[in-house]
Coordinates of C-alpha atoms in Angstrom, one line a residue:
Chain F
X1483 CA 0.2 9.4 -32.0
X1484 CA 2.8 6.7 -32.5
X1485 CA 1.5 3.4 -31.3
X1486 CA -2.0 2.1 -31.9
X1487 CA -3.2 -0.8 -29.8
X1488 CA -4.6 -3.5 -32.2
X1489 CA -5.0 -5.9 -29.3
X1490 CA -4.1 -5.2 -25.6
X1491 CA -2.7 -8.7 -24.5
X1492 CA -3.8 -10.0 -21.1
X1493 CA -2.5 -7.0 -19.0
X1494 CA -0.4 -4.3 -20.7
X1495 CA 0.2 -1.1 -18.6
X1496 CA 2.4 1.9 -18.9
X1497 CA 5.0 1.8 -16.1
X1498 CA 8.3 3.7 -15.1
X1499 CA 10.4 3.5 -12.0
X1500 CA 7.5 4.3 -9.8
X1501 CA 5.7 6.9 -7.7
X1502 CA 7.9 7.3 -4.6
X1503 CA 7.4 9.6 -1.6
X1504 CA 3.7 9.1 -1.3
X1505 CA 3.6 6.0 0.9
X1506 CA 2.4 7.9 3.9
X1507 CA -0.9 8.8 2.3
X1508 CA -1.5 5.1 1.3
X1509 CA -0.1 5.4 -2.2
X1510 CA 1.9 2.4 -3.3
X1511 CA 4.7 3.1 -5.8
X1512 CA 3.5 1.0 -8.7
X1513 CA 6.2 1.1 -11.4
X1514 CA 7.9 -1.8 -13.3
X1515 CA 7.8 -5.0 -11.3
X1516 CA 11.0 -6.3 -12.8
X1517 CA 13.2 -3.2 -12.5
X1518 CA 16.2 -4.9 -14.1
X1519 CA 14.5 -5.7 -17.4
X1520 CA 12.8 -2.3 -17.5
X1521 CA 15.9 -0.4 -17.0
X1522 CA 18.0 -2.4 -19.5
X1523 CA 15.3 -1.6 -22.1
X1524 CA 15.8 2.1 -21.5
X1525 CA 19.5 1.7 -21.8
X1526 CA 19.1 -0.2 -25.1
X1527 CA 17.0 2.7 -26.8
X1528 CA 19.1 5.4 -25.3
X1529 CA 16.5 6.8 -22.9
X1530 CA 17.2 8.7 -19.8
X1531 CA 16.5 6.7 -16.6
X1532 CA 12.9 6.7 -15.7
X1533 CA 11.4 6.9 -19.2
X1534 CA 8.0 5.1 -19.3
X1535 CA 7.7 1.9 -21.1
X1536 CA 5.0 -0.9 -21.3
X1537 CA 4.8 -3.9 -18.9
X1538 CA 3.5 -6.9 -20.7
X1539 CA 2.1 -9.7 -18.6
X1540 CA 1.8 -13.4 -19.6
X1541 CA 0.2 -12.7 -22.9
X1542 CA 1.4 -10.1 -25.4
X1543 CA -0.4 -7.3 -27.2
X1544 CA -0.4 -6.4 -30.9
X1545 CA 1.0 -2.9 -31.4
X1546 CA 1.1 -1.0 -34.7
X1547 CA 3.6 1.8 -35.1
X1548 CA 2.2 4.8 -36.9
X1549 CA 5.6 6.4 -37.2
X1550 CA 9.2 5.1 -37.4
X1551 CA 10.5 4.3 -33.9
X1552 CA 13.4 2.6 -32.1
X1553 CA 12.4 -0.1 -29.7
X1554 CA 13.7 -2.9 -27.5
X1555 CA 11.9 -5.8 -25.8
X1556 CA 13.4 -7.2 -22.6
X1557 CA 12.3 -9.4 -19.7
X1558 CA 10.3 -12.8 -20.0
X1559 CA 11.1 -15.3 -22.6
X1560 CA 8.2 -14.4 -24.8
X1561 CA 9.4 -14.2 -28.5
X1562 CA 8.5 -11.0 -30.2
X1563 CA 7.6 -10.7 -33.9
X1564 CA 7.6 -7.7 -36.2
X1565 CA 5.1 -8.1 -39.0
X1566 CA 4.9 -11.9 -38.1
X1567 CA 8.7 -12.5 -38.3
X1568 CA 10.5 -13.4 -35.2
X1569 CA 12.6 -10.5 -33.9
X1570 CA 15.3 -10.6 -31.3
X1571 CA 14.8 -9.5 -27.7
X1572 CA 17.4 -7.7 -25.5
X1573 CA 18.4 -5.8 -28.7
X1574 CA 17.7 -2.4 -30.2
X1575 CA 15.5 -2.6 -33.3
X1576 CA 14.3 -0.1 -35.8
X1577 CA 10.5 -0.3 -36.7
X1578 CA 8.9 1.6 -39.6
X1579 CA 5.5 3.3 -39.9
X1580 CA 2.9 0.6 -40.4
X1581 CA 5.0 -2.3 -38.6
X1582 CA 3.1 -4.4 -36.2
X1583 CA 4.9 -5.8 -33.0
X1584 CA 3.3 -8.9 -31.6
X1585 CA 4.3 -11.7 -29.4
X1586 CA 4.5 -15.5 -29.4
X1587 CA 3.4 -17.6 -26.4
X1588 CA 5.2 -17.1 -23.1
X1589 CA 8.0 -19.7 -22.7
X1590 CA 9.6 -18.6 -19.3
X1591 CA 9.2 -15.7 -17.0
X1592 CA 6.1 -13.7 -16.8
X1593 CA 6.7 -10.1 -17.8
X1594 CA 8.1 -8.5 -20.9
X1595 CA 9.1 -4.8 -21.2
X1596 CA 8.8 -2.8 -24.3
X1597 CA 11.1 0.2 -24.3
X1598 CA 10.7 2.9 -27.1
X1599 CA 13.2 5.7 -27.7
X1600 CA 11.6 8.9 -26.2
X1601 CA 9.4 6.8 -23.9
X1602 CA 5.7 6.4 -23.7
X1603 CA 4.5 10.1 -23.2
X1604 CA 1.5 9.4 -20.8
X1605 CA 0.7 12.3 -18.5
X1606 CA 2.7 12.6 -15.4
X1607 CA 0.5 12.2 -12.2
X1608 CA 2.2 12.9 -8.9
X1609 CA 5.8 12.8 -10.5
X1610 CA 5.2 9.3 -12.2
X1611 CA 3.8 8.0 -15.4
X1612 CA 3.1 4.6 -13.7
X1613 CA -0.4 3.1 -14.0
X1614 CA -2.1 2.3 -10.6
X1615 CA -5.3 0.5 -11.8
X1616 CA -6.9 0.1 -8.4
X1617 CA -7.6 3.9 -8.2
X1618 CA -7.4 4.4 -11.9
X1619 CA -4.6 6.9 -12.0
X1620 CA -1.4 7.3 -13.8
X1621 CA -0.4 5.7 -17.1
X1622 CA -2.9 5.7 -20.0
X1623 CA -6.2 6.8 -18.4
X1624 CA -5.3 5.0 -15.3
X1625 CA -6.0 1.5 -16.7
X1626 CA -4.5 -1.3 -18.7
X1627 CA -4.4 -0.8 -22.5
X1628 CA -7.5 -1.5 -24.6
X1629 CA -8.1 -2.2 -28.2
X1630 CA -7.9 1.1 -30.1
X1631 CA -5.8 3.0 -27.6
X1632 CA -3.4 5.3 -29.1
X1633 CA -0.1 6.2 -27.3
X1634 CA 2.2 9.2 -27.8
X1635 CA 5.9 9.1 -27.7
X1636 CA 8.3 11.6 -26.0
X1637 CA 11.3 13.3 -27.8
X1638 CA 13.8 10.5 -28.6
X1639 CA 17.3 11.4 -27.4
X1640 CA 19.6 9.3 -29.5
X1641 CA 17.6 6.4 -30.7
X1642 CA 19.2 5.8 -34.1
X1643 CA 22.7 5.4 -32.8
X1644 CA 21.5 2.5 -30.7
X1645 CA 20.0 0.4 -33.4
X1646 CA 21.6 -3.2 -33.5
X1647 CA 23.1 -2.9 -30.0
X1648 CA 22.6 -6.0 -27.9
X1649 CA 22.9 -6.9 -24.3
X1650 CA 25.8 -9.4 -23.8
X1651 CA 24.5 -13.0 -23.2
X1652 CA 26.1 -13.2 -19.8
X1653 CA 23.8 -10.4 -18.6
X1654 CA 20.6 -11.8 -20.0
X1655 CA 18.7 -13.5 -17.1
X1656 CA 17.3 -17.0 -17.6
X1657 CA 14.1 -17.7 -15.9
X1658 CA 13.2 -21.1 -14.5
X1659 CA 10.1 -22.7 -12.9
X1660 CA 12.1 -22.7 -9.6
X1661 CA 12.8 -19.5 -7.9
X1662 CA 14.8 -18.8 -4.6
X1663 CA 14.0 -15.5 -3.0
X1664 CA 16.2 -14.1 -0.3
X1665 CA 14.3 -12.6 2.7
X1666 CA 15.2 -10.6 5.8
X1667 CA 13.2 -12.2 8.6
X1668 CA 11.7 -9.4 10.9
X1669 CA 8.8 -7.1 11.3
X1670 CA 6.2 -9.1 13.3
X1671 CA 7.9 -12.4 12.9
X1672 CA 7.7 -13.0 16.6
X1673 CA 4.1 -14.0 15.9
X1674 CA 5.2 -17.3 14.2
X1675 CA 6.0 -20.3 16.2
X1676 CA 9.7 -21.4 15.9
X1677 CA 8.7 -24.6 14.1
X1678 CA 6.4 -22.5 11.7
X1679 CA 9.3 -20.2 10.9
X1680 CA 11.5 -23.3 10.1
X1681 CA 8.6 -24.7 8.0
X1682 CA 8.3 -21.3 6.1
X1683 CA 12.0 -21.4 5.1
X1684 CA 12.0 -25.3 4.2
X1685 CA 8.8 -25.7 2.4
X1686 CA 8.8 -25.5 -1.5
X1687 CA 5.9 -23.1 -2.1
X1688 CA 3.8 -23.0 -5.2
X1689 CA 2.6 -19.7 -6.8
X1690 CA -1.2 -19.7 -6.7
X1691 CA -3.4 -18.0 -9.6
X1692 CA -3.6 -15.0 -7.3
X1693 CA -0.2 -13.5 -8.5
X1694 CA -0.4 -10.1 -9.8
X1695 CA 1.0 -6.6 -9.4
X1696 CA -0.6 -6.3 -6.0
X1697 CA 0.9 -9.4 -4.6
X1698 CA 1.9 -13.0 -5.0
X1699 CA 0.0 -15.7 -3.0
X1700 CA 1.7 -19.1 -2.3
X1701 CA 0.5 -22.5 -1.0
X1702 CA 2.3 -25.5 0.2
X1703 CA 2.6 -25.3 3.9
X1704 CA 0.7 -24.6 7.1
X1705 CA 2.1 -22.1 9.7
X1706 CA 0.9 -21.5 13.2
X1707 CA 1.0 -18.4 15.4
X1708 CA 2.3 -18.1 19.0
X1709 CA -0.7 -18.2 21.3
X1710 CA -1.3 -15.0 23.1
X1711 CA -4.2 -12.9 24.5
X1712 CA -4.8 -10.6 21.6
X1713 CA -3.7 -7.1 22.4
X1714 CA -6.1 -4.2 22.5
X1715 CA -7.1 -3.0 19.0
X1716 CA -5.7 -6.1 17.2
X1717 CA -9.0 -8.0 16.6
X1718 CA -9.5 -11.6 17.7
X1719 CA -7.8 -13.7 15.0
X1720 CA -4.2 -14.9 15.9
X1721 CA -2.9 -13.7 12.5
X1722 CA -4.2 -10.1 13.4
X1723 CA -2.1 -7.3 14.7
X1724 CA -2.8 -3.7 15.5
X1725 CA -2.9 -2.4 11.9
X1726 CA 0.5 -1.2 10.8
X1727 CA 2.5 -0.5 7.7
X1728 CA 3.6 -3.1 5.1
X1729 CA 6.9 -2.6 3.4
X1730 CA 7.0 -3.4 -0.3
X1731 CA 8.2 -7.1 -0.5
X1732 CA 6.7 -7.9 3.0
X1733 CA 5.3 -11.3 3.6
X1734 CA 2.1 -11.9 5.5
X1735 CA 0.3 -15.1 6.3
X1736 CA -3.5 -14.7 6.8
X1737 CA -5.0 -17.9 8.2
X1738 CA -1.5 -19.5 8.2
X1739 CA -1.9 -21.3 5.0
X1740 CA -1.3 -18.6 2.3
X1741 CA 1.8 -16.5 2.5
X1742 CA 1.4 -13.3 0.4
X1743 CA 4.4 -11.2 -0.8
X1744 CA 3.2 -7.7 -1.4
X1745 CA 4.4 -6.1 -4.6
X1746 CA 4.3 -2.7 -6.4
X1747 CA 0.5 -2.0 -6.4
X1748 CA -0.1 -3.4 -2.9
X1749 CA -2.0 -2.0 0.1
X1750 CA 0.4 0.0 2.3
X1751 CA -0.9 -1.2 5.7
X1752 CA -3.3 -3.5 7.4
X1753 CA -4.0 -5.8 10.3
X1754 CA -2.1 -9.0 9.3
X1755 CA 1.1 -10.1 11.0
X1756 CA 4.1 -9.7 8.6
X1757 CA 7.1 -12.0 9.0
X1758 CA 9.8 -10.7 6.8
X1759 CA 10.6 -9.0 3.5
X1760 CA 11.9 -10.2 0.1
X1761 CA 15.0 -8.0 -0.7
X1762 CA 14.8 -5.5 -3.4
X1763 CA 17.3 -7.2 -5.7
X1764 CA 15.3 -10.5 -5.8
X1765 CA 11.9 -8.9 -6.5
X1766 CA 13.0 -8.7 -10.2
X1767 CA 13.0 -12.5 -10.3
X1768 CA 9.8 -12.8 -8.2
X1769 CA 8.1 -10.6 -10.8
X1770 CA 9.2 -13.2 -13.5
X1771 CA 7.7 -16.1 -11.6
X1772 CA 4.1 -17.2 -12.4
X1773 CA 1.3 -19.5 -11.3
X1774 CA 2.4 -23.0 -10.5
X1775 CA 6.1 -22.1 -10.4
X1776 CA 7.9 -23.2 -7.2
X1777 CA 9.5 -20.8 -4.8
X1778 CA 11.7 -21.1 -1.7
X1779 CA 12.4 -18.4 0.7
X1780 CA 16.1 -18.2 2.1
X1781 CA 16.8 -16.1 5.3
X1782 CA 19.7 -13.7 5.0
X1783 CA 21.0 -10.9 7.0
X1784 CA 21.1 -7.1 6.1
X1785 CA 24.7 -7.2 5.0
X1786 CA 24.0 -9.8 2.3
X1787 CA 20.9 -7.8 1.2
X1788 CA 22.9 -4.6 0.8
X1789 CA 25.6 -6.5 -1.2
X1790 CA 23.0 -8.0 -3.4
X1791 CA 21.6 -4.5 -4.1
X1792 CA 25.1 -3.2 -4.8
X1793 CA 25.8 -6.1 -7.2
X1794 CA 22.7 -5.2 -9.1
X1795 CA 23.5 -1.7 -9.3
X1796 CA 27.0 -2.4 -10.5
X1797 CA 25.6 -4.9 -13.1
X1798 CA 23.2 -2.3 -14.5
X1799 CA 25.9 0.3 -14.6
X1800 CA 28.1 -2.0 -16.6
X1801 CA 25.3 -2.8 -19.0
X1802 CA 24.5 0.9 -19.4
X1803 CA 28.1 1.8 -20.1
X1804 CA 28.4 -1.1 -22.7
X1805 CA 25.4 0.2 -24.5
X1806 CA 26.1 3.9 -24.4
Chain P
X170 CA 9.5 -8.3 27.4
X171 CA 11.2 -5.5 29.4
X172 CA 9.0 -2.6 30.4
X173 CA 10.4 0.7 29.8
X174 CA 9.9 2.4 33.2
X175 CA 9.6 6.0 31.9
X176 CA 6.9 5.4 29.3
X177 CA 5.1 2.4 31.0
X178 CA 5.1 0.9 27.5
X179 CA 7.2 -2.0 26.3
X180 CA 10.5 -1.5 24.6
X181 CA 10.1 -0.7 20.9
X182 CA 11.2 -3.3 18.3
X183 CA 13.4 -2.1 15.6
X184 CA 13.6 -4.3 12.5
X185 CA 14.5 -4.2 8.9
X186 CA 11.8 -4.3 6.2
X187 CA 14.2 -5.8 3.6
X188 CA 17.0 -3.4 2.5
X189 CA 14.6 -0.5 1.9
X190 CA 12.5 -0.1 5.1
X191 CA 13.0 0.3 8.7
X192 CA 10.0 -0.9 10.8
X193 CA 9.5 0.1 14.4
X194 CA 6.8 -1.4 16.5
X195 CA 6.4 0.7 19.6
X196 CA 3.9 -1.7 21.2
X197 CA 1.8 -4.7 20.3
X198 CA -1.3 -3.1 21.9
X199 CA -3.1 0.1 20.8
X200 CA -3.4 3.0 23.1
X201 CA -3.6 6.8 22.7
X202 CA -0.3 7.2 24.3
X203 CA 1.6 5.0 22.0
X204 CA 0.0 6.7 19.0
X205 CA 1.1 10.1 20.3
X206 CA 4.7 8.6 20.6
X207 CA 4.5 7.4 17.0
X208 CA 3.5 10.8 15.8
X209 CA 5.9 12.7 18.0
X210 CA 8.8 10.6 16.7
X211 CA 7.9 10.7 13.0
X212 CA 7.2 14.5 13.2
X213 CA 10.6 15.0 14.7
X214 CA 12.2 12.8 12.2
X215 CA 10.4 14.8 9.3
X216 CA 11.7 18.1 10.8
X217 CA 15.3 16.8 10.6
X218 CA 15.2 16.3 6.8
X219 CA 17.6 13.4 6.9
X220 CA 19.2 12.8 3.6
X221 CA 18.2 9.3 2.2
X222 CA 14.8 9.2 4.0
X223 CA 12.1 8.7 1.3
X224 CA 8.9 8.1 3.2
X225 CA 8.0 8.5 6.8
X226 CA 4.7 6.6 7.7
X227 CA 3.3 6.9 11.2
X228 CA 0.8 4.2 12.1
X229 CA -1.3 3.2 15.1
X230 CA 1.2 1.7 17.5
X231 CA 4.3 1.7 15.1
X232 CA 5.8 3.5 12.3
X233 CA 7.8 2.8 9.2
X234 CA 10.5 4.7 7.2
X235 CA 11.5 4.0 3.7
X236 CA 15.1 4.8 2.9
X237 CA 17.5 4.7 0.0
X238 CA 20.1 2.5 1.6
X239 CA 22.7 3.6 -1.0
X240 CA 22.6 7.0 0.9
X241 CA 21.6 6.1 4.4
X242 CA 22.5 2.9 6.1
X243 CA 19.4 1.4 7.9
X244 CA 21.6 1.0 11.1
X245 CA 22.5 4.7 11.0
X246 CA 18.8 5.6 10.8
X247 CA 18.0 3.2 13.7
X248 CA 20.5 4.6 16.0
X249 CA 19.1 8.2 15.3
X250 CA 15.5 6.9 15.9
X251 CA 16.5 5.4 19.1
X252 CA 17.8 8.9 20.3
X253 CA 14.7 10.5 19.1
X254 CA 12.6 7.9 21.0
X255 CA 14.4 8.8 24.2
X256 CA 13.9 12.5 23.6
X257 CA 10.2 12.0 23.0
X258 CA 9.9 9.8 26.1
X259 CA 6.5 9.4 27.6
X260 CA 5.1 12.4 25.5
X261 CA 4.4 14.5 28.7
X262 CA 3.3 17.9 27.7
X263 CA 3.0 16.8 24.1
X264 CA 1.1 19.2 21.9
X265 CA 0.0 18.8 18.3
X266 CA -1.0 21.6 15.9
X267 CA -3.9 20.0 14.2
X268 CA -7.5 20.7 13.3
X269 CA -10.9 19.3 14.4
X270 CA -13.3 18.3 11.5
X271 CA -16.9 17.5 11.3
X272 CA -17.5 14.4 9.3
X273 CA -21.1 13.7 8.4
X274 CA -22.1 9.9 8.3
X275 CA -25.4 8.3 7.6
X276 CA -25.8 5.2 9.8
X277 CA -27.7 2.2 8.5
X278 CA -27.9 3.7 5.0
X279 CA -29.4 1.5 2.2
X280 CA -26.1 1.0 0.2
X281 CA -23.9 -0.5 2.9
X282 CA -26.9 -2.4 4.1
X283 CA -27.3 -4.0 0.7
X284 CA -23.5 -4.8 0.7
X285 CA -23.5 -6.3 4.1
X286 CA -26.5 -8.5 3.3
X287 CA -24.9 -9.9 0.2
X288 CA -22.0 -11.2 2.3
X289 CA -23.8 -12.7 5.3
X290 CA -22.1 -16.1 4.7
X291 CA -18.8 -14.5 5.4
X292 CA -19.9 -13.0 8.7
X293 CA -19.6 -14.2 12.4
X294 CA -23.5 -13.8 12.8
X295 CA -25.3 -14.2 9.5
X296 CA -28.7 -13.6 11.3
X297 CA -27.8 -10.0 12.6
X298 CA -26.6 -6.9 10.8
X299 CA -23.1 -5.8 11.5
X300 CA -24.3 -3.1 13.9
X301 CA -26.6 -5.4 15.8
X302 CA -23.8 -7.9 16.2
X303 CA -21.2 -5.3 17.2
X304 CA -23.5 -3.7 19.7
X305 CA -24.2 -7.2 21.3
X306 CA -20.6 -8.2 21.6
X307 CA -19.6 -4.9 23.1
X308 CA -22.3 -5.2 25.8
X309 CA -24.7 -2.5 24.5
X310 CA -28.4 -3.1 25.2
X311 CA -29.4 -1.9 21.8
X312 CA -27.8 -0.9 18.4
X313 CA -29.1 2.7 19.1
X314 CA -27.0 2.9 22.3
X315 CA -24.0 1.6 20.3
X316 CA -24.5 4.2 17.5
X317 CA -24.8 6.9 20.2
X318 CA -21.4 5.9 21.6
X319 CA -19.7 5.9 18.1
X320 CA -21.2 9.4 17.4
X321 CA -20.8 10.7 20.9
X322 CA -17.1 11.3 21.2
X323 CA -14.5 12.5 18.6
X324 CA -11.7 10.4 17.1
X325 CA -8.0 10.8 16.4
X326 CA -6.6 9.8 13.0
X327 CA -3.9 7.5 14.0
X328 CA -2.8 6.1 10.5
X329 CA -3.5 6.6 6.8
X330 CA -3.1 3.8 4.2
X331 CA -4.2 0.4 3.1
X332 CA -5.3 2.4 -0.1
X333 CA -4.9 6.1 -0.6
X334 CA -6.7 8.3 1.7
X335 CA -8.1 5.7 4.1
X336 CA -8.0 7.0 7.6
X337 CA -7.8 4.7 10.7
X338 CA -9.6 6.4 13.5
X339 CA -9.2 5.7 17.3
X340 CA -11.9 7.1 19.5
X341 CA -10.9 9.6 22.3
X342 CA -12.3 7.7 25.1
X343 CA -10.9 5.8 28.1
X344 CA -9.7 2.2 27.4
X345 CA -12.6 0.6 29.0
X346 CA -15.1 2.4 26.7
X347 CA -13.1 1.5 23.5
X348 CA -15.2 -0.5 21.1
X349 CA -13.6 -3.7 19.8
X350 CA -15.0 -5.8 16.9
X351 CA -13.5 -8.7 14.8
X352 CA -13.1 -8.4 11.0
X353 CA -15.4 -10.5 8.8
X354 CA -14.6 -14.2 8.9
X355 CA -13.7 -13.9 5.2
X356 CA -13.3 -10.5 3.6
X357 CA -16.1 -9.2 1.3
X358 CA -15.2 -8.7 -2.3
X359 CA -17.3 -5.6 -2.4
X360 CA -17.4 -2.5 -0.2
X361 CA -19.1 0.8 -1.3
X362 CA -16.9 3.8 -1.6
X363 CA -17.1 6.0 1.6
X364 CA -18.4 3.2 3.7
X365 CA -18.0 3.8 7.4
X366 CA -16.7 0.6 8.9
X367 CA -15.0 -0.8 12.1
X368 CA -12.3 -3.5 12.7
X369 CA -10.2 -4.3 15.7
X370 CA -10.2 -1.1 17.6
X371 CA -10.6 1.2 14.6
X372 CA -13.2 3.0 12.6
X373 CA -12.4 3.8 8.9
X374 CA -14.0 5.4 5.9
X375 CA -13.2 3.3 2.8
X376 CA -11.7 5.7 0.3
X377 CA -12.5 3.7 -2.7
X378 CA -14.8 0.8 -3.6
X379 CA -13.2 -2.6 -3.2
X380 CA -12.6 -5.6 -1.0
X381 CA -12.7 -5.2 2.7
X382 CA -13.2 -7.0 6.0
X383 CA -14.4 -4.4 8.4
X384 CA -18.0 -4.4 10.0
X385 CA -20.1 -2.0 7.9
X386 CA -22.2 0.6 9.8
X387 CA -23.0 3.4 7.5
X388 CA -21.9 5.7 4.6
X389 CA -20.1 9.1 4.5
X390 CA -21.5 11.5 1.9
X391 CA -18.2 13.4 1.6
X392 CA -15.1 11.9 0.0
X393 CA -11.8 11.3 1.9
X394 CA -10.0 10.9 -1.5
X395 CA -10.4 13.2 -4.6
X396 CA -7.9 12.2 -7.3
X397 CA -9.2 15.0 -9.5
X398 CA -8.9 17.5 -6.7
X399 CA -12.2 19.3 -7.5
X400 CA -13.1 20.2 -3.9
X401 CA -11.4 23.0 -1.9
X402 CA -10.3 20.7 0.8
X403 CA -8.3 18.7 -1.7
X404 CA -6.3 21.6 -3.3
X405 CA -3.1 20.6 -1.7
X406 CA -3.5 16.9 -1.7
X407 CA -5.7 14.2 -3.3
X408 CA -6.2 12.9 0.3
X409 CA -8.1 14.8 3.0
X410 CA -7.3 13.0 6.3
X411 CA -3.9 13.7 8.0
X412 CA -2.5 11.8 10.8
X413 CA -3.4 13.7 14.1
X414 CA -6.6 15.1 12.8
X415 CA -9.4 15.0 15.3
X416 CA -12.7 14.0 13.6
X417 CA -16.2 14.0 15.0
X418 CA -18.5 11.6 13.2
X419 CA -21.9 13.3 13.1
X420 CA -25.1 11.3 12.2
X421 CA -27.1 12.7 9.4
X422 CA -30.5 11.7 8.0
X423 CA -31.2 10.8 4.3
X424 CA -32.3 14.4 3.6
X425 CA -29.0 15.9 4.7
X426 CA -27.1 13.1 3.2
X427 CA -28.6 14.0 -0.1
X428 CA -27.9 17.7 0.3
X429 CA -24.2 16.9 1.0
X430 CA -24.0 14.6 -1.9
X431 CA -25.4 17.4 -4.2
X432 CA -22.8 19.8 -2.9
X433 CA -20.1 17.3 -3.5
X434 CA -21.3 16.7 -7.0
X435 CA -21.4 20.5 -7.8
X436 CA -17.9 21.0 -6.3
X437 CA -19.1 23.4 -3.5
X438 CA -18.7 21.1 -0.5
X439 CA -16.2 22.0 2.1
X440 CA -15.7 20.2 5.5
X441 CA -16.5 22.2 8.6
X442 CA -13.2 22.4 10.4
X443 CA -11.2 24.4 12.9
X444 CA -7.5 24.8 13.8
X445 CA -6.8 23.2 17.1
X446 CA -3.9 22.7 19.5
X447 CA -4.3 19.2 20.8
X448 CA -2.9 18.5 24.3
X449 CA -2.1 14.8 24.8
X450 CA -2.1 15.0 28.6
X451 CA -5.5 16.3 28.6
X452 CA -7.0 13.5 26.4
X453 CA -5.2 10.9 28.6
X454 CA -6.2 12.5 31.9
X455 CA -9.9 13.4 31.4
X456 CA -11.0 12.5 27.9
X457 CA -14.7 13.2 28.3
X458 CA -14.2 16.8 29.6
X459 CA -11.7 17.4 27.0
X460 CA -14.0 16.1 24.3
X461 CA -16.7 18.6 25.3
X462 CA -14.1 21.4 24.8
X463 CA -13.1 19.9 21.4
X464 CA -16.7 19.9 20.2
X465 CA -17.2 23.3 21.5
X466 CA -14.3 24.5 19.3
X467 CA -15.7 22.7 16.3
X468 CA -19.4 23.6 16.6
X469 CA -19.3 26.9 18.8
X470 CA -19.2 30.3 17.1

């Protein structure tokens, strides 16, 4: 054992890059919601890509280290403390046996990530350690951490050499209460009226309390569907379609009043019309938005989405090289 | 919309699902033929082992492919998919190596009954059960006739998803005999695991307990998802259903339900199933005659 959970926080789960390649059986990828912060955490402690860490949501846990370890906290602006003393985030730290890591109140953002040299050694289930709580699989016993849980660590590669390394300020994201998310309009967007599509892109939406690893729900506008005789198999509601697959990041609008962006633990398909998809590079920032924050959706083309993806890849590579 | 002369179906819609997915809607309406096309196209894509393809997900009247766009440009995939679409054409002569499976289900069981009664305020007709309501709006004289129709002809698994292992099933009957029901006005917050439900034009077995909006008719004693892979049928996968499976829902009474539950609990349960070559043309031309033959394969010696 290496980490004892003194208190679990609101929702703390073991996550890695995710469980890919199983979408066709209805298995969502799970994995870290803010990939950027999660990856940088692994770079800081010298882990290989894909090592499992903890995703800490809204309200932090209290974790006691029962052996020396090398750690880093990234992500949300949620000050971390070691034995009650404020400790820097986005920086590699040494902790000793008996040290307690805790967190102050969340200031900005929504999710912090704890990386530990060697990674959290939860059992691998279908090639991933990510927790998928709906079915109760992966991670630590398929669930969020609870008081008294004990976590094992993997073999650390080169932790000590990393101590004191820090991510350059220019690479540390700042989170605000307003987020702009870039979307590629498509999928079944033909179901929305032209005016409603304009409204969708113009309205400032508010994140509702239903904002979690399954999806983010928004309020603020009212959208209408093109009238049609519902096709065979779709069901009678105008928001219904013949059940089809939902991409990660896809946006659906059941009832016209509550757009939902599906995230890492989402359902993989269903019968609601989808109108577009939040691009992968912007889902990091989506994961750092929270209830009552404001969000706007901006329509872009595939080229810009691919450029944003490439920018993020380059930026992560630059950070990794600087910390190596 | 332009009709494609060859297939009699509309032109497919190719769109991007962000930077990581390509989504192809073959038709807005469900039909057996469109599902055969979705299966034929995705099976062929799978055989091609294209680098950069991460997930291939056939669905009812559409399909979706997850890609790594750093390896495979979405437009590159789309142009290949359009070629495959043309090669597959109207699926004339399409054959599917599949299996036909006996799936026991207890209709009007006490557990789903309790669940549906709890959520009457979210239903179109709070004074009727889901079965009574569905029978009435589909023009059946009694719920027993309606049940007889559901249990009388086999089904094709046309999509897996929502949650792991949940099968969408489309009955192998002519379009005019297809059952169609709306989903609940507002979804339930509870559905029992293994509930047999119906929404739009599809029957499902809920693989796990949870929220749900489909009409509830019964409960299956055997699982469709076995995360611990205890049962023989789950040796290769935690999920039992496969797209293209042909399932026959067979009504069981409480006694047989309990027997099957006991065999699931002690790990000895195995689905009755037979290998089967499914001929799409025959299912389209004379489904009732073909269904008799299918059930003969499943239940004959």
